[in-house]
């Protein structure tokens, strides 16, 4: 007979209609899947009792292997074994070029937007590779729960942009799974500790994995987590601890630095064991086999270990300090520090991080599993297994979204930190007479100028009925769904012509660029303000020149004699000159001077058009 | 009339109750639904009803309403593992036949 789980009072499901859901931590090196059983979130194991699935996919002719077995293939068949695909997902080819030096794969630039990796089983995209990992995890969950999953929650780094989020969601969709929500990894860790049901406050999530370090500052505000700031180092992790111990052994044992590869690997392994032993023990014995077959024995105590790794741990505190500064906070403002990632098991890490934030870090949940556990709790709520829907966790969009307006300026439509899902619209108009099309350029970022922001998409609204400049009413609507994915629609109100776009995974930025976008906007606030003022003045000048030139062509010959025309044209030329090189106040002055000098012409035009309108009518017609 | 729990079932229930942080015990019951007549109810219990029969074993309170008890009398609640799947199992002597998966049954 089927095996049952405890439900909340009144929430028992009818047979064959269990609301099964799972949370997935789709990691760079390792992935996990967790679910809530009888009210308790647990990570699920495979047949061998392993919780962790290495995020490695090995393509062979006629088959795909995921996980530990695939990892074994990484050494023997590196070209067909994809590791760390998370670093590639949602990236365009140009981004990959900067990464590709470190990657063994052959990229096929079939469709420039989505690079493909060449394998014996055909070309695969990063989305497809991620999809294989998800399939493996979902299969494990369905076997463990004895039924089909209704949906999954997948975690992504807080700094993932729209393209990377969309690509992650696509990976689930092509595997046929319903994504209930994408959840920020630090938010998931906070949920695992139940911080979302606590009182409002600011928390730090310290995530030190094998090869990467991330720090996130979250604020809980009426049940909603906002990511205040993020920081980190994409090349710092527990592996570096091992390397330092290995180097220490080499020094002690007199092994030359240029020793062979297998000795190095052997040393890394015993270094890792020594590190783990020192979690509980004060001192550990080390026995290394040297090249040539002899062996070396030694001891490493905690104090020596601390001397070795302290500089590395302190290196993580720099990004912590910066993240605090970005959030405008100091260490005292942090209520809880959640420890994530296997390397936070090292007691010295906990000690120094605790000292830095002046609070005892939260460590009771296995740091390798805490993100998956938070995702599972969220998934359980989203499929409706909680009695009173006590937790409806909302997310916020991390960077402002907007469109380009005249002069290369950005008009923000949805400001950063708006709770999502959200839809906002704004009306725009045409700039020129008879304009029938409008280019919509969608941007992400905090800066004032288009060139300083991230371009997400471009599309054109065509078929606008010809009207004078400023008469058309074009409504641009931005909607961001619960996963932070954006769709933009532009509609001309009188004719109803429409065009829209959804952001597709074709653009990308490096991690550090995404992280620094926020910082830049603060560092460049004044500059940006001045740049905006200048561009606005330039646009105004261009508009004046445009209008005056059109007027001259229209009735200049009729209304002006030669000298008057020269005056107007001189004023025009002056403004055009200042427009090239002048600063904001010079342009403003030039516009004002032009207006003054051409006043007579404007007046004459007005009189002339009034005369034209009235000619042939008697006074009575206007009464 | 009696309902029993195996030690394995009781220890899981204790664990889940502790994790939940509140709850009197668990409620067992049956209701009419499913492809073969009846289906089991297995829930956390926060309060008892006046008519409930309460059985206590291995430190776990089991609440059963009198109507359900007719169908559950003699049932042993167990906790088992089948492959990767694990969960609670009703060993109910009253069941005459059940649907293929055993989630619903007839008496």
XYZ file of C-alpha atoms in Angstrom, chain A residues 29-310:
282
model
C 29.734 22.297 -8.309
C 27.025 20.343 -6.511
C 23.229 20.207 -6.571
C 20.667 18.965 -4.054
C 16.968 18.301 -3.890
C 14.822 18.600 -0.777
C 11.188 18.199 0.120
C 8.892 18.612 3.088
C 7.802 15.329 4.647
C 5.271 15.408 7.449
C 6.048 19.079 8.020
C 9.813 18.664 8.075
C 12.146 19.704 5.251
C 14.778 17.111 4.398
C 17.247 16.663 1.559
C 16.716 13.483 -0.422
C 19.334 10.830 -1.074
C 20.043 8.641 -4.074
C 20.248 4.833 -4.012
C 23.681 5.014 -2.400
C 22.515 7.307 0.394
C 24.276 10.369 -1.078
C 22.598 13.757 -0.681
C 24.892 15.651 -3.033
C 24.694 15.297 -6.809
C 27.820 16.656 -8.514
C 26.646 19.156 -11.164
C 28.499 17.327 -13.896
C 27.025 16.019 -17.148
C 28.917 13.538 -19.304
C 27.742 13.111 -22.918
C 28.536 9.800 -24.560
C 27.435 8.451 -27.877
C 23.863 7.422 -27.247
C 23.651 8.433 -23.631
C 23.967 11.010 -20.894
C 25.391 10.483 -17.423
C 24.792 12.938 -14.584
C 26.478 13.133 -11.195
C 29.253 11.113 -9.632
C 29.771 8.782 -12.580
C 29.917 11.761 -14.916
C 32.476 13.407 -12.633
C 34.740 10.400 -13.051
C 34.558 11.053 -16.784
C 35.789 14.613 -16.321
C 39.402 13.462 -16.133
C 39.289 10.896 -18.956
C 36.933 12.650 -21.367
C 37.015 16.377 -20.560
C 35.679 17.578 -23.935
C 32.410 15.679 -23.487
C 32.050 16.312 -19.767
C 30.399 19.577 -18.842
C 31.219 20.937 -15.388
C 30.221 24.242 -13.775
C 27.553 24.896 -16.414
C 26.011 27.417 -14.037
C 28.829 29.773 -14.975
C 27.616 29.643 -18.599
C 23.847 29.688 -18.306
C 22.106 32.732 -19.708
C 25.326 34.146 -21.114
C 25.882 35.359 -24.641
C 28.880 34.311 -26.692
C 30.733 37.525 -25.952
C 30.589 36.803 -22.212
C 31.782 33.285 -22.787
C 34.851 34.505 -24.597
C 36.117 35.963 -21.363
C 35.355 32.696 -19.558
C 36.301 30.372 -22.370
C 40.013 30.628 -21.750
C 39.393 28.618 -18.618
C 37.006 26.141 -20.229
C 38.011 23.129 -22.282
C 34.871 23.019 -24.438
C 34.497 23.777 -28.085
C 31.786 26.363 -28.534
C 29.677 26.415 -31.645
C 28.459 29.813 -32.587
C 25.400 28.670 -34.514
C 23.038 31.171 -33.007
C 25.077 33.991 -31.551
C 22.555 34.505 -28.780
C 22.848 30.993 -27.371
C 26.261 29.383 -27.596
C 26.372 25.630 -27.891
C 28.940 23.187 -26.618
C 30.133 20.550 -29.066
C 29.974 16.957 -27.724
C 29.909 13.464 -29.238
C 26.160 13.389 -28.571
C 25.654 16.544 -30.618
C 25.769 20.230 -29.769
C 24.181 21.143 -26.449
C 23.316 24.503 -24.930
C 23.995 25.364 -21.275
C 20.213 25.322 -20.773
C 20.049 21.730 -21.974
C 22.931 20.703 -19.738
C 21.214 22.239 -16.702
C 18.043 20.517 -17.759
C 19.784 17.111 -17.454
C 20.800 17.892 -13.874
C 17.248 18.956 -13.018
C 15.809 15.784 -14.556
C 18.075 13.634 -12.413
C 17.066 15.472 -9.234
C 13.353 15.482 -10.009
C 13.484 11.754 -10.744
C 15.074 11.209 -7.349
C 12.374 13.291 -5.691
C 9.553 11.483 -7.489
C 10.949 8.102 -6.490
C 11.343 9.271 -2.909
C 7.862 10.735 -2.687
C 6.122 8.028 -4.675
C 4.408 10.353 -7.131
C 4.709 13.060 -9.705
C 5.813 16.493 -8.530
C 3.359 19.313 -8.919
C 6.139 21.846 -9.137
C 9.624 22.810 -8.117
C 11.369 25.810 -6.647
C 14.883 26.395 -7.989
C 17.381 28.636 -6.270
C 19.586 31.110 -8.123
C 22.283 33.520 -6.908
C 20.953 36.908 -5.858
C 23.112 38.582 -8.511
C 21.650 36.511 -11.399
C 20.201 38.866 -14.000
C 17.020 38.410 -15.992
C 18.713 36.478 -18.767
C 20.296 34.019 -16.342
C 17.004 33.598 -14.495
C 15.064 33.033 -17.694
C 17.622 30.450 -18.836
C 17.348 28.595 -15.532
C 13.594 28.553 -15.876
C 13.892 27.360 -19.478
C 16.053 24.456 -18.287
C 13.163 23.259 -16.129
C 10.550 23.911 -18.794
C 12.275 21.864 -21.486
C 12.538 18.993 -19.002
C 8.750 19.296 -18.579
C 8.720 20.606 -15.008
C 6.631 23.403 -13.628
C 8.691 26.044 -11.876
C 6.683 27.398 -8.978
C 9.240 30.091 -8.407
C 12.881 30.969 -8.651
C 14.201 31.869 -5.233
C 17.357 33.788 -4.391
C 19.863 31.490 -2.677
C 20.436 33.760 0.336
C 16.682 34.160 0.736
C 16.312 30.365 0.743
C 18.956 30.054 3.462
C 17.135 32.657 5.553
C 13.835 30.802 5.064
C 15.451 27.523 6.160
C 16.226 29.163 9.512
C 12.710 30.551 9.729
C 13.970 34.143 9.709
C 11.016 35.108 7.502
C 8.601 34.438 10.337
C 10.693 36.465 12.764
C 10.583 40.180 13.350
C 11.699 42.685 10.722
C 15.437 43.121 10.598
C 18.618 42.852 8.581
C 20.453 39.576 8.081
C 23.725 38.581 6.454
C 24.091 35.358 4.487
C 27.732 34.228 4.378
C 28.198 31.565 1.684
C 31.668 30.035 1.398
C 31.635 27.073 -0.963
C 34.396 25.003 -2.506
C 35.393 27.580 -5.089
C 33.284 30.693 -4.613
C 32.380 33.140 -1.886
C 29.163 35.185 -1.715
C 27.904 37.609 0.875
C 24.351 38.963 0.782
C 22.697 41.485 3.027
C 18.932 40.914 3.255
C 16.302 43.003 4.914
C 13.089 41.410 6.086
C 10.297 43.903 5.802
C 6.744 42.743 6.555
C 7.468 39.195 5.445
C 9.335 40.238 2.315
C 13.062 39.806 1.888
C 14.837 42.455 -0.098
C 18.402 41.997 -1.182
C 20.106 45.173 -0.005
C 23.500 44.307 -1.394
C 25.643 41.454 -2.556
C 29.350 40.903 -2.888
C 31.888 38.157 -3.050
C 34.838 36.605 -4.759
C 34.231 34.107 -7.536
C 37.668 32.565 -7.042
C 37.900 31.965 -3.301
C 36.727 28.894 -1.424
C 37.514 25.819 0.618
C 39.756 24.447 -2.127
C 42.138 27.298 -1.396
C 42.346 26.137 2.239
C 43.366 22.693 0.996
C 45.944 24.188 -1.315
C 47.576 26.087 1.557
C 47.777 22.956 3.705
C 49.178 21.010 0.756
C 51.825 23.675 0.238
C 52.667 23.532 3.937
C 53.135 19.734 3.712
C 55.371 20.191 0.668
C 57.492 22.654 2.597
C 57.728 20.408 5.645
C 58.421 17.278 3.601
C 60.822 18.996 1.253
C 58.771 18.281 -1.865
C 59.705 20.454 -4.818
C 57.036 22.737 -6.202
C 57.286 21.291 -9.696
C 56.424 17.786 -8.520
C 54.196 15.591 -10.675
C 50.456 15.962 -10.995
C 49.433 12.796 -9.167
C 51.500 13.742 -6.097
C 49.826 17.130 -6.061
C 46.399 15.543 -6.238
C 47.340 13.128 -3.453
C 48.522 16.043 -1.309
C 45.305 17.986 -1.956
C 43.302 14.981 -0.768
C 45.201 14.510 2.480
C 45.146 18.276 3.028
C 41.364 18.228 2.742
C 41.178 15.330 5.227
C 43.435 17.177 7.664
C 41.218 20.281 7.389
C 38.111 18.232 8.116
C 39.789 16.440 11.044
C 40.657 19.798 12.615
C 36.965 20.692 12.789
C 36.746 18.521 15.913
C 40.332 17.688 16.862
C 43.017 20.018 18.227
C 45.725 18.249 16.293
C 45.810 15.781 13.401
C 48.400 13.364 12.056
C 49.358 13.663 8.413
C 50.917 10.906 6.401
C 51.922 11.612 2.829
C 53.390 9.326 0.221
C 56.250 11.076 -1.530
C 57.315 10.718 -5.134
C 59.636 7.752 -5.171
C 57.540 5.747 -2.715
C 58.911 6.929 0.636
C 56.521 8.505 3.086
C 56.439 11.563 5.320
C 54.674 11.865 8.655
C 53.835 14.989 10.519
C 51.322 16.754 12.684
C 49.262 19.830 12.060
C 47.644 21.529 15.027
C 44.869 24.080 15.060
C 47.121 26.991 15.762
C 49.303 26.229 12.739
C 46.157 25.703 10.665
C 44.821 29.084 11.740
C 48.067 30.763 10.784
C 47.748 29.221 7.337
C 44.113 30.027 6.628
C 43.542 33.254 8.563
